[in-house]
Structure formats: structure tokens, C-alpha cells
Amino acid sequence: MTDQAHRFALAHLYASQRLLLMAISALGNPNDATGFVFLGDLQLRVQRPDLAIEAFRGAISVVSADDLENGAYARKMLARLLLGTDDAQARKLLNEASQRYEVLGDRDSLAEITRLLK
């Protein structure tokens, strides 16, 4: 693949991801938290932490109060991405995630959060 074709393919992929983010956020439905979480994980896999941050923020903004798992996971992942740049916000998110994981009884995630808070 030529360098120019490679740049075009990456630009197209980036634009598609942005459109998908906007489409998911436009739905404004609590059930879409799963989509945002999936998209955040996808962005991490393609090494786009900036878009992952947007996706996890989107998940937090639309997640329903009774969806503890997606709410906790999105908060934990966003906090991991913010550590080192916005430690106060990261700690707040980790504390919120910890409360949700306690209700869920997820000891592994609680242990991970304890390590991140140190």
C-alpha cells in the first residue's frame, strides 16, 4: 500500500469512528452504554486513547443507574486513561467505580482499583 493510500485509509477509518460515536451519542438511550463501552475498548485496541476517552465519557453520560457493570467499567477505564493528566477526576471516577463493583461483588476489579489508587 502506498503511503498516500495508507493515509487515506486511516483518515477514512478515523472519520467513520467519529460518525459512529456521534450516532451512538445521538440516540441518548440508556441501553447505548454497552455500545459506548464497546467503542471505547475498540479505540484502545487501535491505539486511539483520545477517542476512547470520548466513548467512555459517553457511556457514563447515558448509563442507567441500575446498569452497574457498564457504569463501573466505563468509570474505571476512563480513570485509567486520565491518570497522570487529571488525577483528581481519575480518583473520583475510581471511587465511583469501586462503589459499583462492591455492589456487584467483583473482587478482582476492586483489587485493580486499589492498585490504581496507590
Coordinates of C-alpha atoms in Angstrom, one line a residue:
M1 CA 0.0 0.0 0.0
T2 CA 1.4 3.4 -0.9
D3 CA 1.9 6.0 1.7
Q4 CA -0.8 8.1 0.3
A5 CA -3.3 5.2 0.2
H6 CA -2.4 4.4 3.8
R7 CA -3.0 7.9 4.9
F8 CA -6.4 7.9 3.1
A9 CA -7.4 4.6 4.7
L10 CA -6.5 5.9 8.2
A11 CA -8.4 9.2 7.6
H12 CA -11.4 7.2 6.4
L13 CA -11.3 4.9 9.4
Y14 CA -11.0 7.9 11.8
A15 CA -14.0 9.7 10.1
S16 CA -16.0 6.5 10.3
Q17 CA -15.3 6.1 14.0
R18 CA -16.2 9.8 14.7
L19 CA -19.5 9.3 12.9
L20 CA -20.2 6.1 14.8
L21 CA -19.5 8.0 18.1
M22 CA -21.9 10.8 17.1
A23 CA -24.6 8.3 16.0
I24 CA -24.4 6.4 19.3
S25 CA -24.5 9.6 21.4
A26 CA -27.4 11.0 19.3
L27 CA -29.6 8.0 20.4
G28 CA -29.5 9.2 24.0
N29 CA -30.8 5.8 25.2
P30 CA -29.5 4.2 28.5
N31 CA -29.2 0.9 26.6
D32 CA -26.4 2.5 24.5
A33 CA -23.9 2.4 27.3
T34 CA -22.9 -1.0 26.1
G35 CA -22.2 0.4 22.6
F36 CA -20.1 3.2 24.1
V37 CA -18.1 0.7 26.2
F38 CA -17.6 -1.5 23.2
L39 CA -16.4 1.5 21.1
G40 CA -14.1 2.6 23.9
D41 CA -12.5 -0.8 24.0
L42 CA -12.2 -0.8 20.2
Q43 CA -10.5 2.6 20.3
L44 CA -8.0 1.3 22.8
R45 CA -7.2 -1.6 20.6
V46 CA -6.5 0.7 17.6
Q47 CA -4.4 2.9 19.9
R48 CA -6.7 5.9 19.9
P49 CA -6.9 6.9 23.6
D50 CA -8.4 10.3 22.7
L51 CA -11.4 8.6 21.1
A52 CA -11.6 6.0 23.9
I53 CA -11.9 8.9 26.4
E54 CA -14.8 10.3 24.4
A55 CA -16.5 6.9 24.2
F56 CA -16.2 6.1 27.9
R57 CA -17.4 9.6 28.8
G58 CA -20.4 8.9 26.5
A59 CA -21.1 5.6 28.3
I60 CA -21.0 7.4 31.7
S61 CA -23.4 10.1 30.5
V62 CA -26.1 7.7 29.2
V63 CA -25.7 4.6 31.5
S64 CA -28.8 3.9 33.6
A65 CA -28.4 3.8 37.4
D66 CA -29.2 0.0 37.5
D67 CA -26.6 -0.9 34.9
L68 CA -23.8 -1.2 37.5
E69 CA -21.5 -3.3 35.3
N70 CA -21.2 -0.9 32.4
G71 CA -21.2 2.1 34.7
A72 CA -18.3 0.7 36.8
Y73 CA -16.3 -0.4 33.8
A74 CA -16.6 2.8 31.9
R75 CA -15.6 4.8 35.0
K76 CA -12.6 2.5 35.7
M77 CA -11.4 2.7 32.0
L78 CA -11.8 6.4 31.8
A79 CA -10.0 6.9 35.1
R80 CA -7.1 4.7 33.8
L81 CA -6.9 7.0 30.7
L82 CA -7.0 10.2 32.8
L83 CA -4.4 9.1 35.4
G84 CA -1.4 11.3 35.1
T85 CA -3.3 14.1 33.4
D86 CA -6.3 14.7 35.6
D87 CA -5.6 12.7 38.8
A88 CA -8.5 14.4 40.8
Q89 CA -11.1 13.3 38.2
A90 CA -9.5 9.9 37.9
R91 CA -9.7 9.3 41.6
K92 CA -13.3 10.5 41.7
L93 CA -14.2 8.0 38.9
L94 CA -12.3 5.2 40.6
N95 CA -14.2 5.8 43.8
E96 CA -17.5 5.7 42.0
A97 CA -16.5 2.5 40.1
S98 CA -15.4 1.0 43.4
Q99 CA -18.8 1.5 44.9
R100 CA -20.5 -0.2 41.9
Y101 CA -18.0 -3.1 42.0
E102 CA -18.7 -3.6 45.7
V103 CA -22.4 -4.0 45.0
L104 CA -21.6 -6.4 42.2
G105 CA -19.2 -8.3 44.4
D106 CA -16.4 -8.1 41.8
R107 CA -13.3 -8.6 44.0
D108 CA -10.8 -8.7 41.1
S109 CA -12.0 -5.3 39.8
L110 CA -11.9 -3.9 43.4
A111 CA -8.3 -5.1 43.7
E112 CA -7.4 -3.5 40.4
I113 CA -8.9 -0.2 41.6
T114 CA -7.0 -0.4 44.9
R115 CA -3.7 -0.8 42.8
L116 CA -4.7 2.2 40.6
L117 CA -5.4 4.4 43.6
K118 CA -2.0 3.9 45.1

